[in-house]
Amino acid sequence: MKRPRTCPTAGHVTCPPDALSRAEVAARDMGLELCVLLLVLGGLPLQVTSAARSFSIDYTKNCFLKDGVPFRYISGSVHYFRIPPGYWKDRLLKMYMSGLNAVQVYVPWNYHEPLPGVYNFAGDRDLEGFLDLVAQLGLLVILRPGPYICAEWEMGGLPFWLLTQPDIVLRTTDPDFLQAVDKWLGVLLPKIKPRLYHNGGNIISVQVENEYGSYYACDYDYLRHLLHVFRTYLGEEILLFTTDGLKDPELRCGTIQGLYATVDFGPGVNMTQAFELQRLYEPRGPLVNSEYYTGWLDYWGEPHSTSSAEEVAQGLQKMLEMGANVNMYLFQGGTNFGYWSGADYKKIYNPVTTSYDYDAPLSEAGDPTAKVYAIRAVIGKFQELPAGPMPPPTPKFAYGYVSLPQRVNLLDILGLLSPAEPIHTPFPLTFEVMNQAHGFVLYRTLLPHDVLEPALLSVPNNGVHDLAYILLNGQYKGTLERDKVNGVKMTGRAGDILDFLVENMGRINFGANASDFKGLIHNVTLDSTTLKDWFIYPLAIDSAVAHAWPPVLSTSRGTTGPAFYTGTFKTPGINWDSYVKLPGWTKGQLWINGFNLGRFWPARGSQQTLFVPGLLLNSSAPNTITVLELQAAPEEPIVLFLDRPLFNRTRSSDTNDID
């Protein structure tokens, strides 16, 4: 009689009868026989051989060792900065009930140091509170503190204020960059050290930088510097690692001695071939996929990405049969509230949508999808699952139509939005020079002469970063858009007021080698004339909406150009999650009770609704909705609350990372 093959790392649960043979075939050429045997055969009760806690690599048996015992993690990525804190525990509990034994967590530098030397670890930025919740559920942590994280997050997690030094070279040994990095890590890493596994915490490994091999610089001295800093603050015991894609140049430039090299790839690749690439840089040690893609991100103007639950589950099973350690990116994506979404640069500028649903196992609202159950079934073949049911979805409610009757032109409340005196300068300045992190800046000048025949108003050399809404004497004339619309024709009279309302759509987080400055980054021309003598108004819209809203003004008329629309509604005594749709609106920003839900752009899609966490709603008093429409509002300004999200186009994602 055959004895059941069991996984000693997670409760001696029977594995698939053919798992050993398939794993042996796939892994033999990579020196993984011992690791697969230890992870798949097992069957005897395991005892920790030492009282000391430890997490390390066994290079002989090609395994992780946790307290001296072979260990394999099955992890999922979750972003505390994309989820309201009141929902953190719900999302983590669902991850635990899915069978995961670890979570992977990014730390965005710019979220915690908004200005030099100003640190924020409170409220929705309470990293330690989030890690406490993870520990309460018995989950381990794979921490990714950067300093660069990508994550489709504004500037890849690097703070905008680095660019106040225009010649800085990011992610290199540039002295100014290293000085800022060292100060930041000197604040962050001491918070992390007591939480390391060998110090009694639950952090088993820490990533240094992120996908550095995809960056042009290939500065090994930079990686060595980071390695030294991490070791100085965290000590010699903690496992430090890197993550890179499946191209040899990426692995070559992204790895150095002293950092364990891991790879990332999705279900559409030859997994044996993928891990063979890891073996070129780590001949011995555990196989690790640090980002197994369960879905993909969305860009404005492109279809919503989807992927098959069956394909994701099959890929996971294949890797587990090979004895690999897997982190699923993402397990829940969440939302790019406010202005936090980033952008990729793939020949042109591609901003990321507000929704970071990612077609992940847990939806943007944290609800279990078919992928959760498919993944859970696979994990159950390899390790014991927690007893009990999966927590249900959070309740949703369609609050219906809400009218927004109060309209105020943005230009009519310029003093409220920009209370300081405007900056007077001969030529336009960037956001960074003015210390404007996000949002909008208004640039104003006067036409220097009559323009009786249509003349081309433009910002040469693709100088609008990222959109500019053009107004002449308060009348909307059109929009310039980075990489897409370079100029508009216009006429006017000498002395007419010309305004450029410039929107930052998110600094590039991946794909570009140059710093992504925002605003009017080159001079403005009207045919052959360079326009001079500018008054610049940095706008603090969020502060005004949160503290001085609605403004006491009579309602203005019209539907075109930048304007605010405000209305209120009451719920039927509940504060359930919802989704808000903007029928007939074009592009802008939306706030509920002063909280910035993010950008909407239904005219471009594919995202048609914004997620509304119920925690933002008041169940016993009116709720205030404020919409900033930048181009054209509907004749009847209303919004519609639904109980489900809407996308107007979808596509299956292709995350094949091997050419």
CSV table of C-alpha atoms in Angstrom, one decimal, residues 30-32 34-35 38 56-65 231 238-241 256-261 278-279 281-287:
chain,number,residue,atom,x,y,z
A,30,MET,CA,17.7,22.5,-12.4
A,31,GLY,CA,19.0,20.6,-9.3
A,32,LEU,CA,15.7,20.7,-7.5
A,34,LEU,CA,15.9,17.4,-3.0
A,35,CYS,CA,13.6,20.4,-2.6
A,38,LEU,CA,11.2,17.5,0.9
A,56,SER,CA,17.3,31.2,5.6
A,57,ILE,CA,18.2,29.4,2.4
A,58,ASP,CA,19.5,25.8,2.2
A,59,TYR,CA,21.6,25.9,-0.9
A,60,THR,CA,22.2,22.1,-0.7
A,61,LYS,CA,18.5,21.2,-0.7
A,62,ASN,CA,17.3,24.2,-2.7
A,63,CYS,CA,14.8,25.2,-0.1
A,64,PHE,CA,14.0,28.0,2.3
A,65,LEU,CA,14.4,26.9,5.9
A,231,ARG,CA,22.5,45.4,6.2
A,238,ILE,CA,17.6,38.8,7.2
A,239,LEU,CA,17.2,37.4,3.7
A,240,LEU,CA,17.5,40.2,1.1
A,241,PHE,CA,16.5,39.6,-2.5
A,256,ILE,CA,24.6,41.5,-7.4
A,257,GLN,CA,26.3,39.1,-5.0
A,258,GLY,CA,24.7,39.2,-1.6
A,259,LEU,CA,21.1,39.6,-2.9
A,260,TYR,CA,19.2,36.5,-3.7
A,261,ALA,CA,17.9,36.7,-7.3
A,278,GLN,CA,16.7,32.2,-12.6
A,279,ARG,CA,19.1,29.3,-12.3
A,281,TYR,CA,22.0,33.6,-11.7
A,282,GLU,CA,21.1,31.4,-8.7
A,283,PRO,CA,22.4,27.9,-9.5
A,284,ARG,CA,21.3,26.7,-6.1
A,285,GLY,CA,18.6,27.7,-3.7
A,286,PRO,CA,14.8,27.8,-3.9
A,287,LEU,CA,12.9,28.7,-7.1
